[in-house]
CSV table of C-alpha atoms in Angstrom, one decimal:
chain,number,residue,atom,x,y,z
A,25,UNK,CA,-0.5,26.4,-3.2
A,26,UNK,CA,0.2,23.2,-4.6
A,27,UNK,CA,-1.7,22.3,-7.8
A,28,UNK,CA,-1.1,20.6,-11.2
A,29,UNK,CA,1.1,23.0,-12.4
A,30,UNK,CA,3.8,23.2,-9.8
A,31,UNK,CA,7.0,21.9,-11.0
A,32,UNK,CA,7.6,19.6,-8.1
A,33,UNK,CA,4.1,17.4,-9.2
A,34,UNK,CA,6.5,16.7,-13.1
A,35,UNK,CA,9.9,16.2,-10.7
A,36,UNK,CA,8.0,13.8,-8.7
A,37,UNK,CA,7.5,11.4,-11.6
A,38,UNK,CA,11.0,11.9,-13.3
A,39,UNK,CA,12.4,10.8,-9.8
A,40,UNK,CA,10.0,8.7,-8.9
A,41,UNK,CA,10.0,7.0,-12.4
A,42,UNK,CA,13.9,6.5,-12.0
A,43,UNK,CA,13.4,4.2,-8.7
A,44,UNK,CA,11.0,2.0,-9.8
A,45,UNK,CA,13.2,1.2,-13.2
A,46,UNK,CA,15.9,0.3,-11.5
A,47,UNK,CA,13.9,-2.3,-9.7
A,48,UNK,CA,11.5,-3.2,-11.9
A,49,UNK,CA,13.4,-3.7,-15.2
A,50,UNK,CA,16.2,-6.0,-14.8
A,51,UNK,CA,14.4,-8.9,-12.8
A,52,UNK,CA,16.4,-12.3,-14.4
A,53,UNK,CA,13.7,-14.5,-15.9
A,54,UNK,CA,12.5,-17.4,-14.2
A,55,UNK,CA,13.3,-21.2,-15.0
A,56,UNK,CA,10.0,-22.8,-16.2
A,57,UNK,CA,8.5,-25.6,-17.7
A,58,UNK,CA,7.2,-23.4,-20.6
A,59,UNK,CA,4.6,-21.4,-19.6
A,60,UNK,CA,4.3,-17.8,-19.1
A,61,UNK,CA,5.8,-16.8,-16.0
A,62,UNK,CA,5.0,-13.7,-13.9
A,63,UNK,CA,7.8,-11.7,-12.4
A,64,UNK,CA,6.7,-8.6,-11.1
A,65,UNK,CA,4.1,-8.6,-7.9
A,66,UNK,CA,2.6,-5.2,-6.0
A,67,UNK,CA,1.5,-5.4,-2.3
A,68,UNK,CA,-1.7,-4.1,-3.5
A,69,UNK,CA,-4.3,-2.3,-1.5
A,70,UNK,CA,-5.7,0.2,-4.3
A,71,UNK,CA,-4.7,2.8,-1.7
A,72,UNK,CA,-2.7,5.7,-3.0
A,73,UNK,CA,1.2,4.4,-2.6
A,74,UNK,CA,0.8,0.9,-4.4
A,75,UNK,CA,-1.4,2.0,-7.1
A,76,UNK,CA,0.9,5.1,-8.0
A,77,UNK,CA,3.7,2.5,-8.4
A,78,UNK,CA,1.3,0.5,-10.7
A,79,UNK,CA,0.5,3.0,-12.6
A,80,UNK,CA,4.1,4.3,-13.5
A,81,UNK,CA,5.1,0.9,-13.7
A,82,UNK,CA,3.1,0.6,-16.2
A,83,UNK,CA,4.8,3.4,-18.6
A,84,UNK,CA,7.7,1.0,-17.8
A,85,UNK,CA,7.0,-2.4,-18.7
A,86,UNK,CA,6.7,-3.8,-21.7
A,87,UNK,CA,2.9,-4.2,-22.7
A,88,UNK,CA,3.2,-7.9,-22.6
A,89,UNK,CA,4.8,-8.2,-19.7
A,90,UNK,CA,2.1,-9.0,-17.0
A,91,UNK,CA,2.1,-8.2,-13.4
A,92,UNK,CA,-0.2,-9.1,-10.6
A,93,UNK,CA,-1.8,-7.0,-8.0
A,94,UNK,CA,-1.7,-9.3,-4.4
A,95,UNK,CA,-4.6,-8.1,-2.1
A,96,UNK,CA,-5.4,-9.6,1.4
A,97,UNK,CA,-8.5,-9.7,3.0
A,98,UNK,CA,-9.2,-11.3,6.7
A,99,UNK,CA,-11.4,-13.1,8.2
A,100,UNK,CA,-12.0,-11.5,11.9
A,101,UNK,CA,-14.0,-12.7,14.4
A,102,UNK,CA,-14.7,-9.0,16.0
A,103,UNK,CA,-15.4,-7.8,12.6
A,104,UNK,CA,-18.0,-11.0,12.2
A,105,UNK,CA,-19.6,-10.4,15.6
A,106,UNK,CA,-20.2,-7.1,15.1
A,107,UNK,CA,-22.4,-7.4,11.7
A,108,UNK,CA,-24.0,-10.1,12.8
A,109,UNK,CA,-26.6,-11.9,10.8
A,110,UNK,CA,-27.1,-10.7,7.1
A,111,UNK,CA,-29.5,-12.3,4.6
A,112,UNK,CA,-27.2,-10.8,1.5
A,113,UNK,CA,-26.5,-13.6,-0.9
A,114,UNK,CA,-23.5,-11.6,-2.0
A,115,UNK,CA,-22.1,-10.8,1.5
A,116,UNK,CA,-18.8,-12.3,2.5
A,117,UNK,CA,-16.3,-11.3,5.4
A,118,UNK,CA,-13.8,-11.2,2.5
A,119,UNK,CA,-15.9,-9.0,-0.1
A,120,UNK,CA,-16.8,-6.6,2.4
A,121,UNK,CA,-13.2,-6.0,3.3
A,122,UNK,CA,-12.5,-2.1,2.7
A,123,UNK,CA,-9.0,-2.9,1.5
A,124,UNK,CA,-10.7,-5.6,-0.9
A,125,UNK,CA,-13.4,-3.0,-1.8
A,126,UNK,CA,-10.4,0.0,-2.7
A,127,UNK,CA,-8.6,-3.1,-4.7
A,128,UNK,CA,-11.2,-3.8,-6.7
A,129,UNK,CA,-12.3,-0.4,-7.7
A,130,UNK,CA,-8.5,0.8,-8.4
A,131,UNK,CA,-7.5,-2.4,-10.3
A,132,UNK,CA,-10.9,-1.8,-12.5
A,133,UNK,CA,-9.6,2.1,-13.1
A,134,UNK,CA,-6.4,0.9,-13.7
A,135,UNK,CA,-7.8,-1.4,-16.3
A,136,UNK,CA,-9.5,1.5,-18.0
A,137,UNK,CA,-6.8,3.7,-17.8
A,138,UNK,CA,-3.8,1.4,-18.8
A,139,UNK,CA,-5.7,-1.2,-21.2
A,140,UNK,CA,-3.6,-3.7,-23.0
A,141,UNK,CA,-2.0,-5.0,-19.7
A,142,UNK,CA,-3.2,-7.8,-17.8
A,143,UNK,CA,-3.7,-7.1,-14.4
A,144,UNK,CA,-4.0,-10.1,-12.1
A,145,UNK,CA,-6.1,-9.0,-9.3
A,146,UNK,CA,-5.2,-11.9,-6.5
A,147,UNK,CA,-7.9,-12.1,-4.2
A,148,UNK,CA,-5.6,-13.8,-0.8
A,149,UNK,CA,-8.7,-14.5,2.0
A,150,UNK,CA,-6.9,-15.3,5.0
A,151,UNK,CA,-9.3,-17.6,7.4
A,152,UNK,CA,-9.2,-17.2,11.2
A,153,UNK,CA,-8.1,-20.8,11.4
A,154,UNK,CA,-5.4,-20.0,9.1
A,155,UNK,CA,-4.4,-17.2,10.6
A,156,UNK,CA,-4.0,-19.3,14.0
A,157,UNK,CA,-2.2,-22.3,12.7
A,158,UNK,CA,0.6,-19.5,11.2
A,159,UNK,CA,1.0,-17.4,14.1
A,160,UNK,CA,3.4,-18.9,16.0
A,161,UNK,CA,6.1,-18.7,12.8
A,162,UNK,CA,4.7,-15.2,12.2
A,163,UNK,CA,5.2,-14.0,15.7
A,164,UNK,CA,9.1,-15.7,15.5
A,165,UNK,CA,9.9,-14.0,12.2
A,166,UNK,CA,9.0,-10.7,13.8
A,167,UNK,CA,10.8,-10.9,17.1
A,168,UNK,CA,12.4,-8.8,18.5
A,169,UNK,CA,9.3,-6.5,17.4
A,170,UNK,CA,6.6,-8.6,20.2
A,171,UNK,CA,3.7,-5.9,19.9
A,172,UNK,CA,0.0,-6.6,18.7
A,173,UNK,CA,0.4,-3.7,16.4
A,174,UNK,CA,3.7,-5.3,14.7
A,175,UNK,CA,2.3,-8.4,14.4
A,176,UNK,CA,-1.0,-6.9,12.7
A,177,UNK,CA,1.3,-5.5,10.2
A,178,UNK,CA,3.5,-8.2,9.7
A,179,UNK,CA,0.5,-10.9,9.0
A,180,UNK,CA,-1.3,-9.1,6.2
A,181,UNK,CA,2.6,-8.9,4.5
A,182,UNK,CA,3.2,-12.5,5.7
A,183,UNK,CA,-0.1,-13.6,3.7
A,184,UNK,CA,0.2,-11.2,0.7
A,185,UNK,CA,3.7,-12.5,0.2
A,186,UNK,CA,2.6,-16.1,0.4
A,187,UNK,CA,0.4,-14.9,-3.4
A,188,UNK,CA,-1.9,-18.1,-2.7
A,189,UNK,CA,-5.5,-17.1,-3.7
A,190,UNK,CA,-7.7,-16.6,-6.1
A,191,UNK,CA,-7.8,-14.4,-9.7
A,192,UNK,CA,-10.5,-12.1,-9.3
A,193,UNK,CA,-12.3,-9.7,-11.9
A,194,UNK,CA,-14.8,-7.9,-9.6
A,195,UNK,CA,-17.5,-9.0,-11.8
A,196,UNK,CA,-17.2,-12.9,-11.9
A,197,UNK,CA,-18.3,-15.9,-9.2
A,198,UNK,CA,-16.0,-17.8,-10.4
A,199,UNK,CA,-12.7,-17.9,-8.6
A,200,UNK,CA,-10.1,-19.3,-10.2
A,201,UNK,CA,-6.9,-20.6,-7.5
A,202,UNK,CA,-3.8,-18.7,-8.3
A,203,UNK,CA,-0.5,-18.4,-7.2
A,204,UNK,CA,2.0,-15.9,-8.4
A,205,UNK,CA,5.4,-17.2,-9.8
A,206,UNK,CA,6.7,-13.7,-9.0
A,207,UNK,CA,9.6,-13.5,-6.6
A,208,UNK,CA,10.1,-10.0,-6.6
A,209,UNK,CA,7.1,-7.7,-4.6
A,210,UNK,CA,6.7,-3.8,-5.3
A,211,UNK,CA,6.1,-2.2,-1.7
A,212,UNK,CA,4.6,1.5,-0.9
A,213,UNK,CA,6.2,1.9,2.2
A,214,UNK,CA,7.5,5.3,2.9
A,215,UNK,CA,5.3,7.6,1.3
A,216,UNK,CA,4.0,7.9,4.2
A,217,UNK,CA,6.7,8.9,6.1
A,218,UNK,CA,7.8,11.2,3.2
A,219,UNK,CA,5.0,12.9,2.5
A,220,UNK,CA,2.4,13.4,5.8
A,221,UNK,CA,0.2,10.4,5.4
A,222,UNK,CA,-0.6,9.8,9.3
A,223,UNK,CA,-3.0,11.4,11.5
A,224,UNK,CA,-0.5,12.2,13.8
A,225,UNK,CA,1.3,14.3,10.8
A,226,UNK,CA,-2.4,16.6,10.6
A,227,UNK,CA,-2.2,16.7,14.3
A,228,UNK,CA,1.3,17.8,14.8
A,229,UNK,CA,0.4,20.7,12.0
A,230,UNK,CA,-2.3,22.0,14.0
A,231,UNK,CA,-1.0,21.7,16.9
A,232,UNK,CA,2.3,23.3,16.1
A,233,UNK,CA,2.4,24.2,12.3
A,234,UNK,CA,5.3,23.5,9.8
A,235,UNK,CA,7.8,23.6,12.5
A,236,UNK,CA,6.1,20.8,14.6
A,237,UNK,CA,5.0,18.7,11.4
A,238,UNK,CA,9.1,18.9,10.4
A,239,UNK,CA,9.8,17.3,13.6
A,240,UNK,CA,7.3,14.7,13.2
A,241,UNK,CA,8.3,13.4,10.1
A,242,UNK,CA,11.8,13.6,10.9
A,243,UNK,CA,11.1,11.3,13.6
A,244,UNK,CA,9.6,9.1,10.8
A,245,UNK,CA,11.9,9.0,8.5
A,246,UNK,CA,14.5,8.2,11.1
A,247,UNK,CA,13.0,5.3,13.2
A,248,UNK,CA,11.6,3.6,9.9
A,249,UNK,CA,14.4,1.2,9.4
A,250,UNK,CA,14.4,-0.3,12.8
A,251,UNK,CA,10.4,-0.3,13.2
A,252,UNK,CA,10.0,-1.6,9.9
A,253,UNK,CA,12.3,-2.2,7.6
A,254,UNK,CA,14.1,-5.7,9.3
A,255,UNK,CA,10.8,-6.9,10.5
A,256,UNK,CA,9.5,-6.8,6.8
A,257,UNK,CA,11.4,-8.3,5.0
A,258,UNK,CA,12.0,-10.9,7.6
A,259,UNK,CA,7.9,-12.4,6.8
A,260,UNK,CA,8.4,-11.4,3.3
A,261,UNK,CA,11.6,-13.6,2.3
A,262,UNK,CA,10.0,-16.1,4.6
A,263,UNK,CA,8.5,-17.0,1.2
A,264,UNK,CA,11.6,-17.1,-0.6
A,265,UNK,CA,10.8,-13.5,-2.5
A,266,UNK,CA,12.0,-10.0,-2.2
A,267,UNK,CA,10.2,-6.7,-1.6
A,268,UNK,CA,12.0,-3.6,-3.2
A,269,UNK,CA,10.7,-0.1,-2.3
A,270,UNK,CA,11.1,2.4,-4.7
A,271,UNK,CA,9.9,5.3,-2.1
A,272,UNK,CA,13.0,4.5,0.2
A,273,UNK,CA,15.5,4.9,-2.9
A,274,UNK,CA,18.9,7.0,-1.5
A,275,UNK,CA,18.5,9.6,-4.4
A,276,UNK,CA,14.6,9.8,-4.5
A,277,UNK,CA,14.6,10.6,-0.6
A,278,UNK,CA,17.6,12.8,-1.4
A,279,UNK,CA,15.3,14.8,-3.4
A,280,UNK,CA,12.3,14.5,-1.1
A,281,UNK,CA,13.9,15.4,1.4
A,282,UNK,CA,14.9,19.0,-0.1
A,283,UNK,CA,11.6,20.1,-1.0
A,284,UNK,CA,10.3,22.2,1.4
A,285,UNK,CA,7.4,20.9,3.5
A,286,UNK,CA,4.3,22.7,1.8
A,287,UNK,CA,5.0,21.2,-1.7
A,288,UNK,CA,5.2,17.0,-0.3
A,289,UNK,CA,1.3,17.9,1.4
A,290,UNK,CA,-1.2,20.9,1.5
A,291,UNK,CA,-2.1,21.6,5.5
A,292,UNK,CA,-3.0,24.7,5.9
A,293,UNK,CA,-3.8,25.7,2.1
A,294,UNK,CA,-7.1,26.3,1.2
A,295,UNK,CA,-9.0,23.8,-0.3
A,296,UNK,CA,-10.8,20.4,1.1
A,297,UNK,CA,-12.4,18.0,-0.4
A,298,UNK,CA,-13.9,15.4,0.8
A,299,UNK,CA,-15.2,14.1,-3.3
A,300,UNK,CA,-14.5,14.5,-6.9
A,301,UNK,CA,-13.8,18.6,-7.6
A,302,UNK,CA,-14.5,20.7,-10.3
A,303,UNK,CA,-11.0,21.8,-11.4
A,304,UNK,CA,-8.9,20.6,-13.7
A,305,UNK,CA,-5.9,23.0,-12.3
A,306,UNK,CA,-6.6,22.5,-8.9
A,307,UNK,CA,-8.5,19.3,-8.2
A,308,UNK,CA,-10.0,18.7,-4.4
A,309,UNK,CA,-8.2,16.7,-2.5
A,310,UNK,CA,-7.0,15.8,0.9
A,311,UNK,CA,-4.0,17.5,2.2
A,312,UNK,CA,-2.3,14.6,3.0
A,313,UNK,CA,0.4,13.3,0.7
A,314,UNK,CA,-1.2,15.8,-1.7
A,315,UNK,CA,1.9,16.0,-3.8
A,316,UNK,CA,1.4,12.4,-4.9
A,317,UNK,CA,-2.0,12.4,-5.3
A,318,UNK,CA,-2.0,15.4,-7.8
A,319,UNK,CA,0.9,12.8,-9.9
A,320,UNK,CA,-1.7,10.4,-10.0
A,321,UNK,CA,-4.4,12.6,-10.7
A,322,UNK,CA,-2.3,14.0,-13.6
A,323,UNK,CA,-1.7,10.1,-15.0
A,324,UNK,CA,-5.6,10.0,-14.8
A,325,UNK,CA,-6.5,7.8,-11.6
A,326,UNK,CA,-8.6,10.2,-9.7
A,327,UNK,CA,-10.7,7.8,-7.8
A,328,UNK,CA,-7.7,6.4,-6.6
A,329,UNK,CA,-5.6,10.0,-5.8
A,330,UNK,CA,-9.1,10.4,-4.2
A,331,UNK,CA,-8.5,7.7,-1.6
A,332,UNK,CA,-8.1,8.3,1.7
A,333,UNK,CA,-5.2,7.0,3.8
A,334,UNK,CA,-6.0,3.2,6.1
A,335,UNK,CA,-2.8,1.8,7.8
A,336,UNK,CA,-2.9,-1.7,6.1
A,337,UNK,CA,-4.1,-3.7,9.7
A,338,UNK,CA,-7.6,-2.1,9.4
A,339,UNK,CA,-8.0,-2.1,5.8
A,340,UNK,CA,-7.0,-5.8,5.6
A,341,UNK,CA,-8.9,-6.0,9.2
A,342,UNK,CA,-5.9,-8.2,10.2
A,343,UNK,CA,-5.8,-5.9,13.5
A,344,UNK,CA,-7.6,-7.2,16.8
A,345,UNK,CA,-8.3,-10.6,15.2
A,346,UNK,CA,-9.3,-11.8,18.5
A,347,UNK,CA,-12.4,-10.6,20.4
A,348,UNK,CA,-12.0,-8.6,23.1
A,349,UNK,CA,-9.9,-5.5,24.2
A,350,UNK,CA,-6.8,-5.2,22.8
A,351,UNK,CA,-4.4,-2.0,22.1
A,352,UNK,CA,-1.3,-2.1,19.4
A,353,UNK,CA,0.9,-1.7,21.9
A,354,UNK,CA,0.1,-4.3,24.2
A,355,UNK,CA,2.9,-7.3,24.0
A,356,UNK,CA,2.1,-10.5,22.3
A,357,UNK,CA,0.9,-12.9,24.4
């Protein structure tokens, strides 16, 4: 049963740790007029994925080396319709956001668990009208992906790449505008794929055990470079930066992909939790991706290993942003 103590949870870091240096550490300064200059950004969600990255990247950095976390919140008309009126002061379509909500709460962890650091927390609020008027270049940079679902995806990275918002503590009104100087974005895709992060992958174990859940992440793994790899980095360097994924580094999938299937996630082990457990050895948590979530439990994130798993469209409620009926697959008008 996987737990704290299996070897594979202090081979995940040593591997893990070894992709992100090698993107991470050797970024060339950048030319400027004097000031401090940022040159490290994550695609940050607070989700599981990014904020493990953070979190080791932190071990990594200097301490005065600052990086900033780039979080992007819509503004959708379905969402808006169906919440109607509120007479909350404090309410906003942005703040209410459940990817803005997980960033907020992870990037104040992360804060108490890796002081010293300063962690920009880039609040990006994406208006409908906004969204419109880039649509068009958005739905060009994609092609020859044309589906609702690929452009749902590619707009929250579109946005989040752009790093034009506002430097957010959680705590404070104020918003100050901010945009990030980094041209090089950190990127969790992958883990996913690696380690049984979809529904699908808890449905194909029930439905057919280890043998069926094999197959499904095989299928994964394989497709991922033509369903999202090209279309990705197409929005991304759209904005004249560069995502890097340290998950889809040649040796660290070398090694994932040895490990049997039981230690990358825990279906069919005993446990579930659905909140914060009682264990130090063996800690509650969901099955899926459960390998990385006991790493970041160990580095002493649990509300964050604690998370559970929203495909970036919905937690950035970039999906469906126009009211009516509309299914992922269905082509791009």
């Amino acid at each position: 049963m996987l737990s704290l103590s299996v070897p594979a949870v202090d081979a995940l870091l040593v591997n893990l740790r070894r992709s992100l240096a090698v993107r991470i550490l050797a970024i060339p300064p950048l030319p400027s007029d004097g000031e401090a200059s940022t040159k490290l950004a994550i695609l940050f969600s607070g989700g599981l994925d990014c904020t493990l990255l953070a979190r080791i990247a932190h071990d990594l950095l200097p301490q005065d080396q600052e990086v900033d976390l780039l979080n992007v919140a819509f503004e959708n008309p379905r969402v808006l319709k169906a919440a109607g009126k509120t007479s909350d002061p404090a309410f906003t379509v942005f703040s209410q956001c459940p990817d803005r909500v997980t960033g907020l709460k992870s990037h104040a962890e992360m804060q108490r668990v890796c002081p010293g650091r300063q962690w920009r927390f880039v609040a990006i609020d994406v208006t409908y009208a906004e969204f419109m008027s880039h649509r068009p270049q958005i739905v060009s940079l994609i092609y020859p992906h044309k589906t609702e679902m690929d452009l749902s995806i590619a707009c929250a990275l579109y946005f989040a790449a752009r790093g034009s918002g506002f430097l957010c503590s959680g705590c404070s009104t104020d918003l100050v505008p901010y945009t990030t100087s980094a041209r090089v974005l950190i990127s969790g895709l992958g883990a996913d794929e690696l380690f049984a992060g979809y529904t699908r992958h808890a449905t194909a174990f029930a439905r057919q055990g280890y043998e069926g859940l094999a197959d499904e992440l095989e299928l994964d793994y394989q497709r991922l470079g033509n369903r999202n790899l090209g279309r990705d980095d197409r929005v991304v360097s759209d904005w004249a930066r560069e995502v890097r994924y340290p998950y889809l580094d040649e040796d660290f999938l070398r090694w994932v992909l040895s490990l049997p299937i039981w230690e990358k996630c825990g279906f069919g082990q005993p446990e579930i939790a659905t909140g914060f457990l009682n264990h130090d050895e063996n800690p509650l948590l969901e099955p899926s991706k459960k390998l990385l979530r006991l790493l970041l439990w160990k580095l002493g994130m649990k509300f964050a290993a604690a998370e559970k798993k929203r495909a970036i469209q919905f937690g950035a409620r970039s999906a469906k942003m126009e009211v009516g009926k509309t299914k992922g697959t269905q082509i791009i008008s």
